[in-house]
Structures are given as structure tokens and as C-alpha cells.
Short mmCIF file of C-alpha atoms in Angstrom, two decimals:
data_model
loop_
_atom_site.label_atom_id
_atom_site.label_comp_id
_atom_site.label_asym_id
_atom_site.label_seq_id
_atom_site.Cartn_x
_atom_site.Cartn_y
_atom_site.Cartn_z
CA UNK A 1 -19.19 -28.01 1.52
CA UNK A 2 -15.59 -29.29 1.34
CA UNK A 3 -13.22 -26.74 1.72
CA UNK A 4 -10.10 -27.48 -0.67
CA UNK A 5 -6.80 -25.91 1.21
CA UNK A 6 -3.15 -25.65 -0.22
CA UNK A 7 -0.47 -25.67 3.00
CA UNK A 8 2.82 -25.67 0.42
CA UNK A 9 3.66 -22.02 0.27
CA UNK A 10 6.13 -21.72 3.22
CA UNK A 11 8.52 -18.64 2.25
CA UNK A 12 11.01 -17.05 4.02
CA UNK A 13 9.44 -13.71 4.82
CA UNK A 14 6.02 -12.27 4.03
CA UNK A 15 7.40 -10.45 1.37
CA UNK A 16 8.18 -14.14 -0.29
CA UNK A 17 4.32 -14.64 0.51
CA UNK A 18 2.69 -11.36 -0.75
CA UNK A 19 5.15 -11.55 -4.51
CA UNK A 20 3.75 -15.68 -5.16
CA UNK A 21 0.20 -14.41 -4.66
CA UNK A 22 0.42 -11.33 -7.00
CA UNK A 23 2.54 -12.88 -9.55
CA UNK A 24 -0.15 -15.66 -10.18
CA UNK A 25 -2.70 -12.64 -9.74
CA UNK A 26 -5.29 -11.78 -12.81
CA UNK A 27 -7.81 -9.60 -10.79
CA UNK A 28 -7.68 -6.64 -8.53
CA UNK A 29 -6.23 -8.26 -5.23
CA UNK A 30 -8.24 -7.55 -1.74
CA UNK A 31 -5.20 -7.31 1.21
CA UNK A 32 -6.56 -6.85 4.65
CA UNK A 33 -5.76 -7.08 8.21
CA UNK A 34 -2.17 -6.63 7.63
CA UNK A 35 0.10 -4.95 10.74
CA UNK A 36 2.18 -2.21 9.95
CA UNK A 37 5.51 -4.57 8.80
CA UNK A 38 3.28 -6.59 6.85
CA UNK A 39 2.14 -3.08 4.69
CA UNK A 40 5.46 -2.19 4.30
CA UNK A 41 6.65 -5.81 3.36
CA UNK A 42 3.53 -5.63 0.81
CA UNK A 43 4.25 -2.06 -0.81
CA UNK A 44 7.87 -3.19 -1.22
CA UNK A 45 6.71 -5.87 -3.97
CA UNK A 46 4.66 -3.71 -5.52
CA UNK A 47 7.21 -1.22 -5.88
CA UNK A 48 9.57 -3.44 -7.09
CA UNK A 49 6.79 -5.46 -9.79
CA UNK A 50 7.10 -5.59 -13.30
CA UNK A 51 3.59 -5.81 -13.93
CA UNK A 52 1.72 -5.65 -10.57
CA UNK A 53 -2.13 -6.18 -9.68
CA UNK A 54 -4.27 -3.80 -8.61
CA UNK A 55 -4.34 -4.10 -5.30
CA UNK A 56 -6.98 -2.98 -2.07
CA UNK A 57 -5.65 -2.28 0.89
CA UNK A 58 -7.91 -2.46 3.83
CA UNK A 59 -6.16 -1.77 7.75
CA UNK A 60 -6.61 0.27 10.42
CA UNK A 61 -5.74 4.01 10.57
CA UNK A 62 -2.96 3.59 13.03
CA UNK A 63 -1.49 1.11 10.68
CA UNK A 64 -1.15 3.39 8.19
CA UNK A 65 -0.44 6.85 9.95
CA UNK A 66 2.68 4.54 11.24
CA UNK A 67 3.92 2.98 7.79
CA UNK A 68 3.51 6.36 6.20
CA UNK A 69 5.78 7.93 9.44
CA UNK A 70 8.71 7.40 7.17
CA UNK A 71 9.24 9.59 4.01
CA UNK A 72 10.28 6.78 1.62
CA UNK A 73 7.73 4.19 2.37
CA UNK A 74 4.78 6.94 2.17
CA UNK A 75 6.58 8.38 -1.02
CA UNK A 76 6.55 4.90 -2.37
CA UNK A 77 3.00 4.17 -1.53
CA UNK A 78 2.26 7.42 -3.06
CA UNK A 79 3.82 6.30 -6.24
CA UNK A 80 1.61 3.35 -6.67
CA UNK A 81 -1.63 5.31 -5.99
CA UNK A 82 -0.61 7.87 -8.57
CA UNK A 83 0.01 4.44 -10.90
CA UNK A 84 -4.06 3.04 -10.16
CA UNK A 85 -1.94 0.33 -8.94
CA UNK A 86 -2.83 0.89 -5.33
CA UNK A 87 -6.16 2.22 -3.15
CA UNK A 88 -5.72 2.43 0.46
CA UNK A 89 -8.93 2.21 2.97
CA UNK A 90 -8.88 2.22 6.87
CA UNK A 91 -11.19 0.97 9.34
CA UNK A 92 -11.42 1.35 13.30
CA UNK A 93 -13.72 -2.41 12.85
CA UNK A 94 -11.84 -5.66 13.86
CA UNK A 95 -10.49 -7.16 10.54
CA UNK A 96 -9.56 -10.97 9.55
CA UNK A 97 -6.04 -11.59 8.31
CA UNK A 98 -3.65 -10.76 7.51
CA UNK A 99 -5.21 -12.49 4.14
CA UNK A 100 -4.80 -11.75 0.62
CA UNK A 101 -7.85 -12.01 -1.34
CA UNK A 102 -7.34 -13.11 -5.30
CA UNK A 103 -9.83 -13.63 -7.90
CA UNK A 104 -9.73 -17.27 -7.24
CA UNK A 105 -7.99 -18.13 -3.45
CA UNK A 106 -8.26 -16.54 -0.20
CA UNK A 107 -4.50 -16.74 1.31
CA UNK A 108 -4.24 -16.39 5.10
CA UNK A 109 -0.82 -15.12 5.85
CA UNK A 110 1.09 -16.80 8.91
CA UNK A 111 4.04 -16.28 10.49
CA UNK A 112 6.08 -18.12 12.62
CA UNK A 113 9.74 -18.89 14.06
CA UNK A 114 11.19 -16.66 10.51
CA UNK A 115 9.15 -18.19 8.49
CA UNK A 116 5.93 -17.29 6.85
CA UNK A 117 3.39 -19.33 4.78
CA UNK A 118 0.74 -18.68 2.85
CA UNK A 119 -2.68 -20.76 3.98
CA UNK A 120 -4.49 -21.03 1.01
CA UNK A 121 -8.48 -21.83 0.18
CA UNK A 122 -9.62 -21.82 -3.37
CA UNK A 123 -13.27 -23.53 -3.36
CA UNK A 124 -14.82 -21.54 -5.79
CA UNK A 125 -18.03 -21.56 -4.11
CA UNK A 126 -16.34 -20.41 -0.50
CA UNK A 127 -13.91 -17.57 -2.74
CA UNK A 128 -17.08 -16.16 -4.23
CA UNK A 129 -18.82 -15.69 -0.93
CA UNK A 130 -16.08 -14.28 1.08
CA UNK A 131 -14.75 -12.38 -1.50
CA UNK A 132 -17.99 -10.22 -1.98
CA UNK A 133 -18.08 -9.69 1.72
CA UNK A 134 -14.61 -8.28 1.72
CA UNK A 135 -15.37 -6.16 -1.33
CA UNK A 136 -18.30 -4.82 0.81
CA UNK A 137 -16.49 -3.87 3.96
CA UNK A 138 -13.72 -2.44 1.48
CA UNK A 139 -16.54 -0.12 0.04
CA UNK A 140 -17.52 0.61 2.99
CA UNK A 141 -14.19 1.83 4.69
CA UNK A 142 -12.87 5.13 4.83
CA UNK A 143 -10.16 6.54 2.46
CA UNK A 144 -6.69 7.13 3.19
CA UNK A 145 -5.12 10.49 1.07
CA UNK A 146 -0.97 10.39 1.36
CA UNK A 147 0.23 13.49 2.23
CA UNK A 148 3.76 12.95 1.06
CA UNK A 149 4.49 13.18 -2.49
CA UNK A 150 5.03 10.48 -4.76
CA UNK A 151 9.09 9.64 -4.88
CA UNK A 152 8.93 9.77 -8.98
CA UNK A 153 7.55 13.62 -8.85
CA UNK A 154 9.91 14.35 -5.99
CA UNK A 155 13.15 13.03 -8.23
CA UNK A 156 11.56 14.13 -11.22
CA UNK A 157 11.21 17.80 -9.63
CA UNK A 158 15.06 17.87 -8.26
CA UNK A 159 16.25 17.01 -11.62
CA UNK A 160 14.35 19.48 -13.44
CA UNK A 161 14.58 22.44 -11.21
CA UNK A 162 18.26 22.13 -9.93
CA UNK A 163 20.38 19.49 -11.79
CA UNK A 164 21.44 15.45 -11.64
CA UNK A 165 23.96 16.17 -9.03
CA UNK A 166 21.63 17.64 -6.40
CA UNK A 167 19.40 15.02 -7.15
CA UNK A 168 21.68 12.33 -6.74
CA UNK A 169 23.00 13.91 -3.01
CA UNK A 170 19.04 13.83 -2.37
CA UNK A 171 18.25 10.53 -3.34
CA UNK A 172 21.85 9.10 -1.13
CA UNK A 173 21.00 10.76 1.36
CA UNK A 174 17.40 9.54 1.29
CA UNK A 175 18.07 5.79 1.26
CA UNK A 176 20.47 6.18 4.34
CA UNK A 177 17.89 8.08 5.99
CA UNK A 178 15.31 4.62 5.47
CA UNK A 179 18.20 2.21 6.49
CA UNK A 180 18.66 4.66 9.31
CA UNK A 181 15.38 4.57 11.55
CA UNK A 182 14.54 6.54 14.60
CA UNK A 183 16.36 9.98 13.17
CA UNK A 184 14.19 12.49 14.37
CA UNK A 185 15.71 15.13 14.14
CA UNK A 186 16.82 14.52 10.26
CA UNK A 187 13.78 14.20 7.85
CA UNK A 188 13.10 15.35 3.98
CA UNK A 189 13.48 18.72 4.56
CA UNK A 190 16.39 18.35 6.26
CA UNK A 191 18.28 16.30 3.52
CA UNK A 192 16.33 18.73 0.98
CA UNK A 193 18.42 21.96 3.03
CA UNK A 194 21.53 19.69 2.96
CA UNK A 195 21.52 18.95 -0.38
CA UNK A 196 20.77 22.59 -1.21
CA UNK A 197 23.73 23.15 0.27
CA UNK A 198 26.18 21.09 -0.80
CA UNK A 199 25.13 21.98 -4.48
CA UNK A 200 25.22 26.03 -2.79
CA UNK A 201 21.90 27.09 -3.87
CA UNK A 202 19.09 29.52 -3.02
CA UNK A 203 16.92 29.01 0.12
CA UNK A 204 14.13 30.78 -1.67
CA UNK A 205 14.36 28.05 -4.84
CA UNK A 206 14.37 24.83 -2.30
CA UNK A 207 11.92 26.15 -0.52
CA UNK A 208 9.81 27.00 -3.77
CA UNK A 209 10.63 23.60 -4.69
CA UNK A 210 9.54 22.12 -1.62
CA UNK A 211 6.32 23.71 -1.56
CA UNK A 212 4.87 23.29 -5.12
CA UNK A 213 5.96 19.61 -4.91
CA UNK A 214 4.09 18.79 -1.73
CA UNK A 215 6.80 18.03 0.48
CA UNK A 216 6.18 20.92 3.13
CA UNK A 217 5.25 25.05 3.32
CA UNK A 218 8.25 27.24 2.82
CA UNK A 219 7.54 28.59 6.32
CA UNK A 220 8.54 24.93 7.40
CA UNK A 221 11.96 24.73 5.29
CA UNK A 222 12.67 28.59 6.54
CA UNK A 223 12.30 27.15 10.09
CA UNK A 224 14.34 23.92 9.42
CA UNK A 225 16.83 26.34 7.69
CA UNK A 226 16.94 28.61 10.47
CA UNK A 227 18.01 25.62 13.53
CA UNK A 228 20.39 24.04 10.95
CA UNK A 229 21.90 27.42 10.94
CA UNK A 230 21.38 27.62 14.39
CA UNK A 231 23.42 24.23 14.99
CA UNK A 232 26.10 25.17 12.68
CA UNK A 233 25.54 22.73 9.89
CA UNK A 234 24.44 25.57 7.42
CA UNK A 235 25.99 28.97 7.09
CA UNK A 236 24.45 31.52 4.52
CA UNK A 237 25.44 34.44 2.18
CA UNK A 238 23.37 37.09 0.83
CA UNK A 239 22.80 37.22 -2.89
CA UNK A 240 21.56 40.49 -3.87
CA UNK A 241 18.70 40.69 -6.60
CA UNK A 242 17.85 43.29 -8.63
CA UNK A 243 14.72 44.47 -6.49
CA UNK A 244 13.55 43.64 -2.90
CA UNK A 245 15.18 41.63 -0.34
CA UNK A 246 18.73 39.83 -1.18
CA UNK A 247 18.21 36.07 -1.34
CA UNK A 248 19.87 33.52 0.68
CA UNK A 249 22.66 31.26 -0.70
CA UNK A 250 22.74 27.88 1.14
CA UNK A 251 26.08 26.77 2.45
CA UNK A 252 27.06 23.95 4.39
CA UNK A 253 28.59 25.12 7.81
CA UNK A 254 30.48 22.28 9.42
CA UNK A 255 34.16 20.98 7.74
CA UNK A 256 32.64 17.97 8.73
CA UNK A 257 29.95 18.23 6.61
CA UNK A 258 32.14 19.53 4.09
CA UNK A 259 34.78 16.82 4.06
CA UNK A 260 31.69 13.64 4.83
CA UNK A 261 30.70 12.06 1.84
CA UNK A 262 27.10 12.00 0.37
CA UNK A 263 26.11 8.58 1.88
CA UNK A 264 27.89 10.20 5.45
CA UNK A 265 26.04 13.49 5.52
CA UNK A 266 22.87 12.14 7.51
CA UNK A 267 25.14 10.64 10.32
CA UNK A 268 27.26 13.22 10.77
CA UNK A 269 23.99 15.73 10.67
CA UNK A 270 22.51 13.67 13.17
CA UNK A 271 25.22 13.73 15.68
CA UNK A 272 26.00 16.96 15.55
CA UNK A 273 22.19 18.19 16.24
CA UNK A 274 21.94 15.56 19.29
CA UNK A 275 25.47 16.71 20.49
CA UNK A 276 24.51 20.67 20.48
CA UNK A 277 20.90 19.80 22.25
CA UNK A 278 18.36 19.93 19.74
#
């Protein structure tokens, strides 16, 4: 059997790679093998498609449980399952690739010296056959469930419940905290509490929020609230109600905070919970 092989597709990045293959893609697309970069290089296209493939994602569970560490990657993943645009499966078995598997080329992804190219194989007869055994060991894998919610429920939620504005000091806040890797001790809730508090509104509501959207348990944004206070970064008033406990209006506590702009509030949060010993 002659193998027929295409060596052209030499891209920049794997991201270059992974958007040639789907755009010329017709049939659900097999992606395996890939390390945790390569997933989030891959989910980055898709998020960003017009019209994207379905697409089966086969790695191992560490893989995952490390791309879906941070809230916006996970959120976007999320997204695309809610779409039927993406299924993801893990393994603890060794895996070939990375490779992308289309309905009519397997592409072996390489990369090398910042570049990455796309090894490609489409003998129809050699396609077929290793095509069905990667649909078997997909079938065979175990499926991943996100626990983060999907980014489009999570805006669609803010805007709904509390207004464009909080939304908006959410969604800043958000994309610093991606560019901004490594901050521990600032995650969703956090920037949910900040936000909640720049806009001054009820713990009880964010934390409602929080809750039936899937982002975490009101006991967890009551405990986030409560070191954040703790820290000086939020202050609180007491809003009386017409029957049982008063409810707590959010405030940020810190001129800093105050005076930082939107895009600013995550650094300044940041240094001022590693500089009071978190």
C-alpha cells in the first residue's frame, strides 16, 4: 500500500494547524493525544469559528483537569459542549498524536523551533482503517463533565439579574484575570464579589447568582466574602428587610480599589491579599 503524505502545511503555531484542518473539515473531526497547550490552542479556534466541526476530543485526565484549571478556558470549553460542537473523553491508555483525524486525512501535528506543521496522510484506504480504530478507542474512553459554567450563561445571567455595567466590570476583569496566570488567590468568585461591589449590591443576590448559575455554593462566595473583608478590599453595610435578618450591601473597602480602574482591579486585589498574608 502506498501511503500518499502532504508535508506543506508549516504554520506558525498549532493554532495555525488545528483552524486549516477544520476549515477544510465536512465530518465530525477525531483530535487526540494533544498536551494541555495544544487543547487550549484547539478550543481557542473553535471558539473563535464561524461555522466549526464537530469535534472529539480524546486526552488524558490530567490534561484536562489542567486546561480546565482556569475559569475562562473551562467556561469556553463549556460553551462549545452546550453548542454539540464539542465532546470531551479521557483516557489513562498511551495515545498517538497529537493528530487530528478528518473524514478524509489523518494530520500528525509537529512542532518544532516556533513552528508547527501539519503531517498529513490521506490514502483513503489507510484513513478508513485508522479512523475506525480511533472512533473505537473514542467510544471506549471515559467522559469528561465541565464543572464550570458555560461563559454565554454566565454573561447572559449578569446581564439579566444585575445590569450591563456589572457585567461589563465582570467580563474586564475576567480577561485580565486569563492574561494574568498564576493568581491564586483571585478567581471567579473573587471578581464576581468585586464586581458586586463596585456596582454596591447585595451579598445575598451574588451569591444567589452564583449558585443557580453553577459557578460555586453560596457558602463558598460567603467565605470568599468574608477574607476579602477580612483583607480590607470589601467593607459592608446592613440593609434591613422587611422580615428576618438585614442583608448585606457589598462595598469595596480599599481607595485603591476605589480609585483603580476596571481592567486594574485584579492587580491591585492581588497585591494587596499577598501583601496582608493570605
Amino acid at each position: 500500500m502506498t501511503i500518499t503524505t502532504d508535508v506543506d502545511l508549516i504554520e506558525q503555531n498549532v493554532s495555525a494547524i488545528c483552524r486549516a484542518v477544520l476549515d477544510d473539515a465536512t465530518e465530525t473531526v477525531l483530535a487526540m493525544g494533544f498536551s494541555a497547550d495544544g487543547v487550549e490552542e484547539l478550543l481557542g479556534v473553535l471558539g473563535d469559528h464561524d461555522d466549526p466541526p464537530t469535534v472529539r476530543l480524546l486526552v488524558t485526565e490530567s490534561v484536562l483537569k489542567t486546561v480546565t484549571s482556569d475559569f475562562t478556558v473551562a467556561g469556553t470549553a463549556a460553551d462549545l459542549v452546550t453548542a454539540d460542537v464539542l465532546s470531551l473523553r479521557t483516557t489513562e491508555s498511551r495515545l498517538d498524536g497529537p493528530l487530528l483525524c478528518t473524514d478524509d486525512a489523518i494530520v500528525s501535528v509537529v512542532a518544532a523551533d516556533g513552528q508547527a506543521a501539519g503531517l498529513i496522510t490521506r490514502d483513503e484506504e489507510f484513513v478508513a482503517t485508522a479512523r475506525s480504530q480511533y472512533t473505537e478507542r473514542w467510544e471506549a474512553a471515559d467522559t469528561f463533565r465541565l464543572r464550570t459554567p458555560p461563559l454565554d450563561r454566565v454573561r447572559e445571567t449578569l446581564d439579566d439579574e444585575f445590569g450591563p455595567d456589572l457585567r461589563a466590570d465582570f467580563e474586564r476583569m475576567r480577561t485580565t484575570l486569563g492574561e494574568e496566570r498564576g493568581t491564586s488567590d483571585v478567581d471567579e468568585v473573587v471578581i464576581s464579589l468585586l464586581a458586586a461591589a463596585r456596582n454596591e449590591q447585595l451579598l445575598y443576590d451574588i451569591s444567589t447568582w452564583g449558585e443557580n448559575t453553577g459557578l460555586a455554593s453560596r457558602a463558598t462566595f460567603s467565605r470568599k466574602k468574608a477574607t476579602l473583608e477580612e483583607h480590607g478590599l470589601i467593607d459592608t453595610e446592613k440593609v434591613p428587610i422587611d422580615v428576618g435578618r438585614p442583608r448585606l450591601r457589598l462595598l469595596l473597602g480599599d481607595e485603591r480599589l476605589r480609585q483603580a480602574d476596571t481592567d486594574e482591579l485584579v492587580g491591585v486585589a492581588q497585591s494587596m491579599l499577598s501583601t496582608t498574608g493570605s
